[in-house]
Amino acid sequence: MSKTKAWIHAFRLRTLPLALSNIFLGSLLAASDHKFSLKIFLLATLTTLFLQILSNLANDLGDSISGADNENRVGPERAVQSGVITKKEMTRMVVVFVFLSLVSGLWLLWEALQLLNYTQALIMLGVGLLAIGAAINYTVGKNPYGYSGFGDLFVFLFFGLAGVMGTYFLHTGDLNWTIFLPATSVGLLSVGVLNLNNMRDIENDSLSGKRTLVVKIGSETAKKYHLFLIGFAVLSACAYIYVHWNSFYQLLFVISLPLLIKHTAVVIKNKVARELDPELKKLALSTLLFSLSFGIGLLL
């Protein structure tokens, strides 16, 4: 593998649709309330892409340092693990994406200041800094939370609540409690992708001391947990539609349900962990379709 290919592989492009889902949904929710800024949308998208790539690079680095990435790992070979990219090179690239995330995030806040007061802007800055810290500390540091079973919680908070509600807030300068419902939907679907990843890697994670939630509860319980994540995500979306019912166009998001149902059936029936790997991409794309169709349905 060439170094260029290794870097592209390390960026894990297949995770980017999932990262964009919360930005797209938050922006479409704002547009449905007749408040939308193209600059906010573009900068929020750019910042989210930088944060997701930062998280992926830090994860590659952290797992290589801890030994979780080894010859027994089921998923695709990581960049540092392969030896094509050194730990020093990866550390430098992590620093580069921390810088890019900060610059993009500060620019985003600057554009949002026309709607936000300085206190609100400082709160959003705090959320952004926490997001950078969470992206790095998932597998890097003395006590990475991904190694103690808290990854699901942080994914829900940052890829659901903070992502959707934060984007909506930057567009509108306001929040209402019902935005929590679609934010919960995307958050739970995002946790589903992490759950799949951890189900695939359960054996190696257990042997290498990576105590993910799946390692703690076991594969069979993780399947039931996965069913809950997908099911409650759909119920949360339905609850929002019920509260804001205007027309049947709002049910457009049901086009994503056959994909989610088929995916869930595959996970429930699975007997070989490595066969779950293709489902990560499928669930990420299904989440993006869910977010787009849900948001567009509110605009029609």
PDB file of C-alpha atoms in Angstrom:
ATOM      1  CA  MET A   1       0.000   0.000   0.000  1.00  0.00           C
ATOM      2  CA  SER A   2       1.357   3.463  -0.949  1.00  0.00           C
ATOM      3  CA  LYS A   3       1.568   6.196   1.694  1.00  0.00           C
ATOM      4  CA  THR A   4      -1.138   8.220  -0.086  1.00  0.00           C
ATOM      5  CA  LYS A   5      -3.491   5.229  -0.069  1.00  0.00           C
ATOM      6  CA  ALA A   6      -2.668   4.581   3.564  1.00  0.00           C
ATOM      7  CA  TRP A   7      -3.629   8.145   4.534  1.00  0.00           C
ATOM      8  CA  ILE A   8      -6.887   7.946   2.587  1.00  0.00           C
ATOM      9  CA  HIS A   9      -7.569   4.627   4.281  1.00  0.00           C
ATOM     10  CA  ALA A  10      -6.766   6.185   7.685  1.00  0.00           C
ATOM     11  CA  PHE A  11      -9.302   8.963   7.065  1.00  0.00           C
ATOM     12  CA  ARG A  12     -11.975   6.192   6.867  1.00  0.00           C
ATOM     13  CA  LEU A  13     -14.165   7.915   4.302  1.00  0.00           C
ATOM     14  CA  ARG A  14     -16.992   5.453   4.866  1.00  0.00           C
ATOM     15  CA  THR A  15     -17.621   7.053   8.277  1.00  0.00           C
ATOM     16  CA  LEU A  16     -18.181  10.525   6.817  1.00  0.00           C
ATOM     17  CA  PRO A  17     -21.869  10.035   5.772  1.00  0.00           C
ATOM     18  CA  LEU A  18     -22.669   9.271   9.405  1.00  0.00           C
ATOM     19  CA  ALA A  19     -20.883  12.414  10.587  1.00  0.00           C
ATOM     20  CA  LEU A  20     -22.793  14.525   8.064  1.00  0.00           C
ATOM     21  CA  SER A  21     -26.182  13.123   9.051  1.00  0.00           C
ATOM     22  CA  ASN A  22     -26.540  15.329  12.141  1.00  0.00           C
ATOM     23  CA  ILE A  23     -25.428  18.491  10.275  1.00  0.00           C
ATOM     24  CA  PHE A  24     -27.854  17.880   7.419  1.00  0.00           C
ATOM     25  CA  LEU A  25     -30.750  17.125   9.756  1.00  0.00           C
ATOM     26  CA  GLY A  26     -30.060  20.097  12.044  1.00  0.00           C
ATOM     27  CA  SER A  27     -29.881  22.392   9.008  1.00  0.00           C
ATOM     28  CA  LEU A  28     -33.069  21.007   7.452  1.00  0.00           C
ATOM     29  CA  LEU A  29     -34.901  21.386  10.757  1.00  0.00           C
ATOM     30  CA  ALA A  30     -33.797  25.030  10.832  1.00  0.00           C
ATOM     31  CA  ALA A  31     -34.904  25.497   7.221  1.00  0.00           C
ATOM     32  CA  SER A  32     -38.325  24.071   8.085  1.00  0.00           C
ATOM     33  CA  ASP A  33     -38.597  26.914  10.604  1.00  0.00           C
ATOM     34  CA  HIS A  34     -37.622  29.371   7.826  1.00  0.00           C
ATOM     35  CA  LYS A  35     -34.180  29.990   9.298  1.00  0.00           C
ATOM     36  CA  PHE A  36     -31.234  28.790   7.274  1.00  0.00           C
ATOM     37  CA  SER A  37     -27.765  30.190   6.598  1.00  0.00           C
ATOM     38  CA  LEU A  38     -25.698  28.741   3.757  1.00  0.00           C
ATOM     39  CA  LYS A  39     -22.482  29.923   5.435  1.00  0.00           C
ATOM     40  CA  ILE A  40     -23.435  28.204   8.705  1.00  0.00           C
ATOM     41  CA  PHE A  41     -24.301  25.014   6.821  1.00  0.00           C
ATOM     42  CA  LEU A  42     -21.038  24.916   4.861  1.00  0.00           C
ATOM     43  CA  LEU A  43     -18.848  25.742   7.860  1.00  0.00           C
ATOM     44  CA  ALA A  44     -20.684  23.283  10.124  1.00  0.00           C
ATOM     45  CA  THR A  45     -20.210  20.599   7.471  1.00  0.00           C
ATOM     46  CA  LEU A  46     -16.505  21.387   7.128  1.00  0.00           C
ATOM     47  CA  THR A  47     -15.965  21.440  10.897  1.00  0.00           C
ATOM     48  CA  THR A  48     -17.768  18.121  11.312  1.00  0.00           C
ATOM     49  CA  LEU A  49     -15.693  16.481   8.581  1.00  0.00           C
ATOM     50  CA  PHE A  50     -12.493  17.682  10.253  1.00  0.00           C
ATOM     51  CA  LEU A  51     -13.688  16.376  13.643  1.00  0.00           C
ATOM     52  CA  GLN A  52     -14.659  12.989  12.211  1.00  0.00           C
ATOM     53  CA  ILE A  53     -11.317  12.555  10.455  1.00  0.00           C
ATOM     54  CA  LEU A  54      -9.553  13.684  13.641  1.00  0.00           C
ATOM     55  CA  SER A  55     -11.457  11.026  15.579  1.00  0.00           C
ATOM     56  CA  ASN A  56     -10.545   8.355  13.025  1.00  0.00           C
ATOM     57  CA  LEU A  57      -6.839   9.265  13.061  1.00  0.00           C
ATOM     58  CA  ALA A  58      -6.710   9.427  16.855  1.00  0.00           C
ATOM     59  CA  ASN A  59      -8.461   6.059  17.031  1.00  0.00           C
ATOM     60  CA  ASP A  60      -5.880   4.549  14.677  1.00  0.00           C
ATOM     61  CA  LEU A  61      -3.069   5.973  16.792  1.00  0.00           C
ATOM     62  CA  GLY A  62      -4.581   5.025  20.152  1.00  0.00           C
ATOM     63  CA  ASP A  63      -5.388   1.440  19.193  1.00  0.00           C
ATOM     64  CA  SER A  64      -1.887   0.931  17.801  1.00  0.00           C
ATOM     65  CA  ILE A  65      -0.322   2.225  21.023  1.00  0.00           C
ATOM     66  CA  SER A  66      -2.540   0.059  23.244  1.00  0.00           C
ATOM     67  CA  GLY A  67      -2.104  -3.052  21.118  1.00  0.00           C
ATOM     68  CA  ALA A  68      -5.806  -3.344  20.260  1.00  0.00           C
ATOM     69  CA  ASP A  69      -4.785  -3.237  16.585  1.00  0.00           C
ATOM     70  CA  ASN A  70      -2.997  -6.513  15.987  1.00  0.00           C
ATOM     71  CA  GLU A  71      -2.981  -9.525  13.666  1.00  0.00           C
ATOM     72  CA  ASN A  72      -6.135 -10.880  15.353  1.00  0.00           C
ATOM     73  CA  ARG A  73      -8.275  -7.824  14.573  1.00  0.00           C
ATOM     74  CA  VAL A  74     -11.264  -8.641  12.344  1.00  0.00           C
ATOM     75  CA  GLY A  75     -11.804  -5.259  10.644  1.00  0.00           C
ATOM     76  CA  PRO A  76      -9.684  -3.629   7.912  1.00  0.00           C
ATOM     77  CA  GLU A  77      -5.988  -3.228   8.701  1.00  0.00           C
ATOM     78  CA  ARG A  78      -5.216   0.173  10.230  1.00  0.00           C
ATOM     79  CA  ALA A  79      -2.601   2.596   8.876  1.00  0.00           C
ATOM     80  CA  VAL A  80      -0.161   2.528  11.814  1.00  0.00           C
ATOM     81  CA  GLN A  81      -0.706  -1.193  12.306  1.00  0.00           C
ATOM     82  CA  SER A  82       0.333  -1.799   8.681  1.00  0.00           C
ATOM     83  CA  GLY A  83       3.636   0.018   9.246  1.00  0.00           C
ATOM     84  CA  VAL A  84       3.169   2.281   6.203  1.00  0.00           C
ATOM     85  CA  ILE A  85       2.524   5.249   8.502  1.00  0.00           C
ATOM     86  CA  THR A  86       4.575   5.652  11.679  1.00  0.00           C
ATOM     87  CA  LYS A  87       3.187   6.663  15.062  1.00  0.00           C
ATOM     88  CA  LYS A  88       5.133   9.928  14.815  1.00  0.00           C
ATOM     89  CA  GLU A  89       3.577  10.729  11.435  1.00  0.00           C
ATOM     90  CA  MET A  90       0.117   9.894  12.722  1.00  0.00           C
ATOM     91  CA  THR A  91       0.623  12.084  15.796  1.00  0.00           C
ATOM     92  CA  ARG A  92       1.574  15.004  13.530  1.00  0.00           C
ATOM     93  CA  MET A  93      -1.523  14.488  11.399  1.00  0.00           C
ATOM     94  CA  VAL A  94      -3.721  14.401  14.520  1.00  0.00           C
ATOM     95  CA  VAL A  95      -2.258  17.807  15.480  1.00  0.00           C
ATOM     96  CA  VAL A  96      -2.981  19.106  11.962  1.00  0.00           C
ATOM     97  CA  PHE A  97      -6.648  18.117  12.221  1.00  0.00           C
ATOM     98  CA  VAL A  98      -6.941  19.578  15.720  1.00  0.00           C
ATOM     99  CA  PHE A  99      -5.764  22.868  14.200  1.00  0.00           C
ATOM    100  CA  LEU A 100      -8.134  22.585  11.210  1.00  0.00           C
ATOM    101  CA  SER A 101     -11.067  21.779  13.515  1.00  0.00           C
ATOM    102  CA  LEU A 102     -10.279  24.792  15.706  1.00  0.00           C
ATOM    103  CA  VAL A 103      -9.934  27.210  12.783  1.00  0.00           C
ATOM    104  CA  SER A 104     -13.098  25.978  11.086  1.00  0.00           C
ATOM    105  CA  GLY A 105     -15.028  25.938  14.365  1.00  0.00           C
ATOM    106  CA  LEU A 106     -13.978  29.478  15.293  1.00  0.00           C
ATOM    107  CA  TRP A 107     -14.928  30.718  11.836  1.00  0.00           C
ATOM    108  CA  LEU A 108     -18.300  29.012  12.264  1.00  0.00           C
ATOM    109  CA  LEU A 109     -18.858  30.767  15.598  1.00  0.00           C
ATOM    110  CA  TRP A 110     -17.822  34.113  14.107  1.00  0.00           C
ATOM    111  CA  GLU A 111     -20.496  33.754  11.421  1.00  0.00           C
ATOM    112  CA  ALA A 112     -23.068  32.747  14.052  1.00  0.00           C
ATOM    113  CA  LEU A 113     -22.419  35.802  16.225  1.00  0.00           C
ATOM    114  CA  GLN A 114     -25.060  37.749  14.317  1.00  0.00           C
ATOM    115  CA  LEU A 115     -27.639  35.479  16.019  1.00  0.00           C
ATOM    116  CA  LEU A 116     -25.853  34.581  19.257  1.00  0.00           C
ATOM    117  CA  ASN A 117     -24.772  36.702  22.187  1.00  0.00           C
ATOM    118  CA  TYR A 118     -21.270  36.286  23.585  1.00  0.00           C
ATOM    119  CA  THR A 119     -22.405  33.987  26.398  1.00  0.00           C
ATOM    120  CA  GLN A 120     -24.092  31.647  23.939  1.00  0.00           C
ATOM    121  CA  ALA A 121     -21.029  31.777  21.679  1.00  0.00           C
ATOM    122  CA  LEU A 122     -18.768  30.843  24.595  1.00  0.00           C
ATOM    123  CA  ILE A 123     -21.038  27.892  25.426  1.00  0.00           C
ATOM    124  CA  MET A 124     -20.851  26.706  21.807  1.00  0.00           C
ATOM    125  CA  LEU A 125     -17.074  27.157  21.889  1.00  0.00           C
ATOM    126  CA  GLY A 126     -16.995  24.977  24.986  1.00  0.00           C
ATOM    127  CA  VAL A 127     -19.039  22.309  23.202  1.00  0.00           C
ATOM    128  CA  GLY A 128     -16.620  22.453  20.279  1.00  0.00           C
ATOM    129  CA  LEU A 129     -13.575  22.053  22.504  1.00  0.00           C
ATOM    130  CA  LEU A 130     -15.240  19.137  24.264  1.00  0.00           C
ATOM    131  CA  ALA A 131     -15.893  17.559  20.865  1.00  0.00           C
ATOM    132  CA  ILE A 132     -12.197  17.843  19.973  1.00  0.00           C
ATOM    133  CA  GLY A 133     -11.250  16.362  23.348  1.00  0.00           C
ATOM    134  CA  ALA A 134     -13.758  13.533  22.913  1.00  0.00           C
ATOM    135  CA  ALA A 135     -12.460  12.767  19.415  1.00  0.00           C
ATOM    136  CA  ILE A 136      -8.944  12.312  20.776  1.00  0.00           C
ATOM    137  CA  ASN A 137      -9.648  10.717  24.150  1.00  0.00           C
ATOM    138  CA  TYR A 138     -11.725   7.864  22.725  1.00  0.00           C
ATOM    139  CA  THR A 139      -8.600   5.699  22.478  1.00  0.00           C
ATOM    140  CA  VAL A 140      -5.721   8.088  23.301  1.00  0.00           C
ATOM    141  CA  GLY A 141      -4.507   9.034  26.768  1.00  0.00           C
ATOM    142  CA  LYS A 142      -4.120   7.410  30.161  1.00  0.00           C
ATOM    143  CA  ASN A 143      -7.812   6.611  30.569  1.00  0.00           C
ATOM    144  CA  PRO A 144      -9.458   6.476  27.110  1.00  0.00           C
ATOM    145  CA  TYR A 145     -13.216   6.267  27.578  1.00  0.00           C
ATOM    146  CA  GLY A 146     -13.600   3.916  24.594  1.00  0.00           C
ATOM    147  CA  TYR A 147     -11.709   1.295  26.595  1.00  0.00           C
ATOM    148  CA  SER A 148     -14.064   1.449  29.561  1.00  0.00           C
ATOM    149  CA  GLY A 149     -17.462   1.166  27.877  1.00  0.00           C
ATOM    150  CA  PHE A 150     -18.401   4.849  27.610  1.00  0.00           C
ATOM    151  CA  GLY A 151     -18.016   5.157  23.849  1.00  0.00           C
ATOM    152  CA  ASP A 152     -21.757   4.695  23.262  1.00  0.00           C
ATOM    153  CA  LEU A 153     -22.641   7.582  25.575  1.00  0.00           C
ATOM    154  CA  PHE A 154     -20.183   9.990  23.952  1.00  0.00           C
ATOM    155  CA  VAL A 155     -21.294   9.047  20.431  1.00  0.00           C
ATOM    156  CA  PHE A 156     -24.915   9.683  21.413  1.00  0.00           C
ATOM    157  CA  LEU A 157     -24.046  13.059  22.917  1.00  0.00           C
ATOM    158  CA  PHE A 158     -21.815  14.368  20.122  1.00  0.00           C
ATOM    159  CA  PHE A 159     -23.218  12.595  17.038  1.00  0.00           C
ATOM    160  CA  GLY A 160     -26.810  13.138  18.084  1.00  0.00           C
ATOM    161  CA  LEU A 161     -27.701  15.759  20.639  1.00  0.00           C
ATOM    162  CA  ALA A 162     -24.791  18.185  20.160  1.00  0.00           C
ATOM    163  CA  GLY A 163     -24.630  17.643  16.406  1.00  0.00           C
ATOM    164  CA  VAL A 164     -28.301  18.124  15.523  1.00  0.00           C
ATOM    165  CA  MET A 165     -29.312  20.552  18.276  1.00  0.00           C
ATOM    166  CA  GLY A 166     -26.076  22.519  18.012  1.00  0.00           C
ATOM    167  CA  THR A 167     -26.442  22.935  14.247  1.00  0.00           C
ATOM    168  CA  TYR A 168     -30.078  23.985  14.620  1.00  0.00           C
ATOM    169  CA  PHE A 169     -29.086  26.488  17.305  1.00  0.00           C
ATOM    170  CA  LEU A 170     -26.332  28.021  15.151  1.00  0.00           C
ATOM    171  CA  HIS A 171     -28.847  28.571  12.335  1.00  0.00           C
ATOM    172  CA  THR A 172     -31.664  29.924  14.488  1.00  0.00           C
ATOM    173  CA  GLY A 173     -30.196  31.266  17.736  1.00  0.00           C
ATOM    174  CA  ASP A 174     -32.974  29.352  19.488  1.00  0.00           C
ATOM    175  CA  LEU A 175     -33.935  25.862  20.679  1.00  0.00           C
ATOM    176  CA  ASN A 176     -37.156  24.077  21.517  1.00  0.00           C
ATOM    177  CA  TRP A 177     -37.479  20.796  23.355  1.00  0.00           C
ATOM    178  CA  THR A 178     -38.894  18.880  20.382  1.00  0.00           C
ATOM    179  CA  ILE A 179     -35.571  19.127  18.495  1.00  0.00           C
ATOM    180  CA  PHE A 180     -34.355  16.640  21.095  1.00  0.00           C
ATOM    181  CA  LEU A 181     -36.490  13.946  19.406  1.00  0.00           C
ATOM    182  CA  PRO A 182     -34.877  13.822  15.921  1.00  0.00           C
ATOM    183  CA  ALA A 183     -31.515  14.498  17.570  1.00  0.00           C
ATOM    184  CA  THR A 184     -32.116  11.353  19.635  1.00  0.00           C
ATOM    185  CA  SER A 185     -32.929   9.418  16.453  1.00  0.00           C
ATOM    186  CA  VAL A 186     -29.632  10.266  14.774  1.00  0.00           C
ATOM    187  CA  GLY A 187     -27.731   9.780  18.024  1.00  0.00           C
ATOM    188  CA  LEU A 188     -29.102   6.275  18.511  1.00  0.00           C
ATOM    189  CA  LEU A 189     -28.444   5.287  14.900  1.00  0.00           C
ATOM    190  CA  SER A 190     -24.872   6.552  15.298  1.00  0.00           C
ATOM    191  CA  VAL A 191     -24.485   4.479  18.457  1.00  0.00           C
ATOM    192  CA  GLY A 192     -25.744   1.557  16.378  1.00  0.00           C
ATOM    193  CA  VAL A 193     -22.738   1.916  14.058  1.00  0.00           C
ATOM    194  CA  LEU A 194     -20.376   1.864  17.043  1.00  0.00           C
ATOM    195  CA  ASN A 195     -22.216  -1.128  18.486  1.00  0.00           C
ATOM    196  CA  LEU A 196     -21.744  -2.986  15.190  1.00  0.00           C
ATOM    197  CA  ASN A 197     -18.049  -2.138  15.177  1.00  0.00           C
ATOM    198  CA  ASN A 198     -17.678  -3.435  18.725  1.00  0.00           C
ATOM    199  CA  MET A 199     -19.689  -6.589  17.991  1.00  0.00           C
ATOM    200  CA  ARG A 200     -17.390  -7.310  15.056  1.00  0.00           C
ATOM    201  CA  ASP A 201     -14.271  -6.816  17.219  1.00  0.00           C
ATOM    202  CA  ILE A 202     -15.545  -8.354  20.473  1.00  0.00           C
ATOM    203  CA  GLU A 203     -13.069 -11.225  20.620  1.00  0.00           C
ATOM    204  CA  ASN A 204      -9.935  -9.191  19.949  1.00  0.00           C
ATOM    205  CA  ASP A 205     -11.128  -6.280  22.126  1.00  0.00           C
ATOM    206  CA  SER A 206     -11.659  -8.670  25.018  1.00  0.00           C
ATOM    207  CA  LEU A 207      -8.198 -10.201  24.620  1.00  0.00           C
ATOM    208  CA  SER A 208      -6.473  -6.803  24.327  1.00  0.00           C
ATOM    209  CA  GLY A 209      -8.223  -5.295  27.368  1.00  0.00           C
ATOM    210  CA  LYS A 210     -10.534  -2.961  25.456  1.00  0.00           C
ATOM    211  CA  ARG A 211     -13.657  -3.144  27.636  1.00  0.00           C
ATOM    212  CA  THR A 212     -16.300  -1.855  25.242  1.00  0.00           C
ATOM    213  CA  LEU A 213     -19.957  -2.098  26.189  1.00  0.00           C
ATOM    214  CA  VAL A 214     -20.289  -5.146  23.925  1.00  0.00           C
ATOM    215  CA  VAL A 215     -17.422  -6.878  25.720  1.00  0.00           C
ATOM    216  CA  LYS A 216     -19.177  -6.181  29.020  1.00  0.00           C
ATOM    217  CA  ILE A 217     -22.671  -7.368  28.015  1.00  0.00           C
ATOM    218  CA  GLY A 218     -21.827 -10.075  25.444  1.00  0.00           C
ATOM    219  CA  SER A 219     -22.828 -10.539  21.805  1.00  0.00           C
ATOM    220  CA  GLU A 220     -26.353 -11.831  22.349  1.00  0.00           C
ATOM    221  CA  THR A 221     -27.335  -8.973  24.640  1.00  0.00           C
ATOM    222  CA  ALA A 222     -25.629  -6.564  22.207  1.00  0.00           C
ATOM    223  CA  LYS A 223     -28.006  -7.795  19.491  1.00  0.00           C
ATOM    224  CA  LYS A 224     -31.010  -6.924  21.676  1.00  0.00           C
ATOM    225  CA  TYR A 225     -29.391  -3.577  22.458  1.00  0.00           C
ATOM    226  CA  HIS A 226     -28.984  -2.980  18.716  1.00  0.00           C
ATOM    227  CA  LEU A 227     -32.670  -3.699  18.141  1.00  0.00           C
ATOM    228  CA  PHE A 228     -33.505  -1.164  20.858  1.00  0.00           C
ATOM    229  CA  LEU A 229     -31.251   1.482  19.265  1.00  0.00           C
ATOM    230  CA  ILE A 230     -32.850   1.160  15.830  1.00  0.00           C
ATOM    231  CA  GLY A 231     -36.400   0.811  17.155  1.00  0.00           C
ATOM    232  CA  PHE A 232     -36.245   3.739  19.556  1.00  0.00           C
ATOM    233  CA  ALA A 233     -34.621   5.915  16.882  1.00  0.00           C
ATOM    234  CA  VAL A 234     -37.666   5.363  14.667  1.00  0.00           C
ATOM    235  CA  LEU A 235     -40.091   5.936  17.565  1.00  0.00           C
ATOM    236  CA  SER A 236     -38.391   9.243  18.431  1.00  0.00           C
ATOM    237  CA  ALA A 237     -38.794  10.408  14.841  1.00  0.00           C
ATOM    238  CA  CYS A 238     -42.464   9.402  14.878  1.00  0.00           C
ATOM    239  CA  ALA A 239     -42.971  11.338  18.126  1.00  0.00           C
ATOM    240  CA  TYR A 240     -41.598  14.511  16.516  1.00  0.00           C
ATOM    241  CA  ILE A 241     -43.881  14.097  13.498  1.00  0.00           C
ATOM    242  CA  TYR A 242     -46.855  13.545  15.805  1.00  0.00           C
ATOM    243  CA  VAL A 243     -46.137  16.796  17.681  1.00  0.00           C
ATOM    244  CA  HIS A 244     -45.550  18.803  14.486  1.00  0.00           C
ATOM    245  CA  TRP A 245     -47.994  17.091  12.139  1.00  0.00           C
ATOM    246  CA  ASN A 246     -48.850  19.108   9.026  1.00  0.00           C
ATOM    247  CA  SER A 247     -48.970  16.778   6.035  1.00  0.00           C
ATOM    248  CA  PHE A 248     -48.236  13.269   4.819  1.00  0.00           C
ATOM    249  CA  TYR A 249     -45.005  14.545   3.255  1.00  0.00           C
ATOM    250  CA  GLN A 250     -43.553  14.419   6.767  1.00  0.00           C
ATOM    251  CA  LEU A 251     -43.655  10.632   6.521  1.00  0.00           C
ATOM    252  CA  LEU A 252     -41.073  10.674   3.718  1.00  0.00           C
ATOM    253  CA  PHE A 253     -38.494   9.245   6.134  1.00  0.00           C
ATOM    254  CA  VAL A 254     -40.289   5.861   6.004  1.00  0.00           C
ATOM    255  CA  ILE A 255     -38.355   5.187   2.769  1.00  0.00           C
ATOM    256  CA  SER A 256     -35.372   4.457   5.008  1.00  0.00           C
ATOM    257  CA  LEU A 257     -37.249   1.935   7.148  1.00  0.00           C
ATOM    258  CA  PRO A 258     -36.929  -1.114   4.835  1.00  0.00           C
ATOM    259  CA  LEU A 259     -33.138  -0.667   4.894  1.00  0.00           C
ATOM    260  CA  LEU A 260     -33.102  -0.356   8.683  1.00  0.00           C
ATOM    261  CA  ILE A 261     -35.397  -3.371   9.116  1.00  0.00           C
ATOM    262  CA  LYS A 262     -33.318  -5.531   6.749  1.00  0.00           C
ATOM    263  CA  HIS A 263     -30.125  -4.427   8.496  1.00  0.00           C
ATOM    264  CA  THR A 264     -31.517  -5.233  11.944  1.00  0.00           C
ATOM    265  CA  ALA A 265     -32.615  -8.687  10.782  1.00  0.00           C
ATOM    266  CA  VAL A 266     -29.084  -9.409   9.517  1.00  0.00           C
ATOM    267  CA  VAL A 267     -27.580  -8.351  12.864  1.00  0.00           C
ATOM    268  CA  ILE A 268     -30.041 -10.404  14.937  1.00  0.00           C
ATOM    269  CA  LYS A 269     -29.389 -13.544  12.845  1.00  0.00           C
ATOM    270  CA  ASN A 270     -25.605 -13.091  12.702  1.00  0.00           C
ATOM    271  CA  LYS A 271     -23.423 -15.934  13.954  1.00  0.00           C
ATOM    272  CA  VAL A 272     -20.007 -14.901  12.567  1.00  0.00           C
ATOM    273  CA  ALA A 273     -18.702 -11.567  13.889  1.00  0.00           C
ATOM    274  CA  ARG A 274     -16.562 -10.696  10.850  1.00  0.00           C
ATOM    275  CA  GLU A 275     -19.659 -10.826   8.624  1.00  0.00           C
ATOM    276  CA  LEU A 276     -20.967  -7.703  10.376  1.00  0.00           C
ATOM    277  CA  ASP A 277     -18.302  -5.510   8.751  1.00  0.00           C
ATOM    278  CA  PRO A 278     -20.348  -4.643   5.594  1.00  0.00           C
ATOM    279  CA  GLU A 279     -23.272  -3.631   7.808  1.00  0.00           C
ATOM    280  CA  LEU A 280     -21.318  -0.651   9.204  1.00  0.00           C
ATOM    281  CA  LYS A 281     -21.334   1.096   5.832  1.00  0.00           C
ATOM    282  CA  LYS A 282     -24.960   0.122   5.222  1.00  0.00           C
ATOM    283  CA  LEU A 283     -26.144   1.550   8.545  1.00  0.00           C
ATOM    284  CA  ALA A 284     -24.101   4.746   8.056  1.00  0.00           C
ATOM    285  CA  LEU A 285     -25.684   5.314   4.628  1.00  0.00           C
ATOM    286  CA  SER A 286     -29.139   4.390   5.950  1.00  0.00           C
ATOM    287  CA  THR A 287     -28.696   6.988   8.694  1.00  0.00           C
ATOM    288  CA  LEU A 288     -27.804   9.616   6.100  1.00  0.00           C
ATOM    289  CA  LEU A 289     -30.877   8.664   4.044  1.00  0.00           C
ATOM    290  CA  PHE A 290     -33.007   8.832   7.192  1.00  0.00           C
ATOM    291  CA  SER A 291     -31.708  12.320   8.054  1.00  0.00           C
ATOM    292  CA  LEU A 292     -32.164  13.698   4.535  1.00  0.00           C
ATOM    293  CA  SER A 293     -35.615  12.212   3.978  1.00  0.00           C
ATOM    294  CA  PHE A 294     -36.810  13.283   7.435  1.00  0.00           C
ATOM    295  CA  GLY A 295     -35.623  16.849   6.930  1.00  0.00           C
ATOM    296  CA  ILE A 296     -36.810  17.171   3.326  1.00  0.00           C
ATOM    297  CA  GLY A 297     -40.216  15.834   4.331  1.00  0.00           C
ATOM    298  CA  LEU A 298     -40.592  18.806   6.685  1.00  0.00           C
ATOM    299  CA  LEU A 299     -39.947  21.220   3.810  1.00  0.00           C
ATOM    300  CA  LEU A 300     -42.459  19.794   1.315  1.00  0.00           C
TER     301      LEU A 300
END
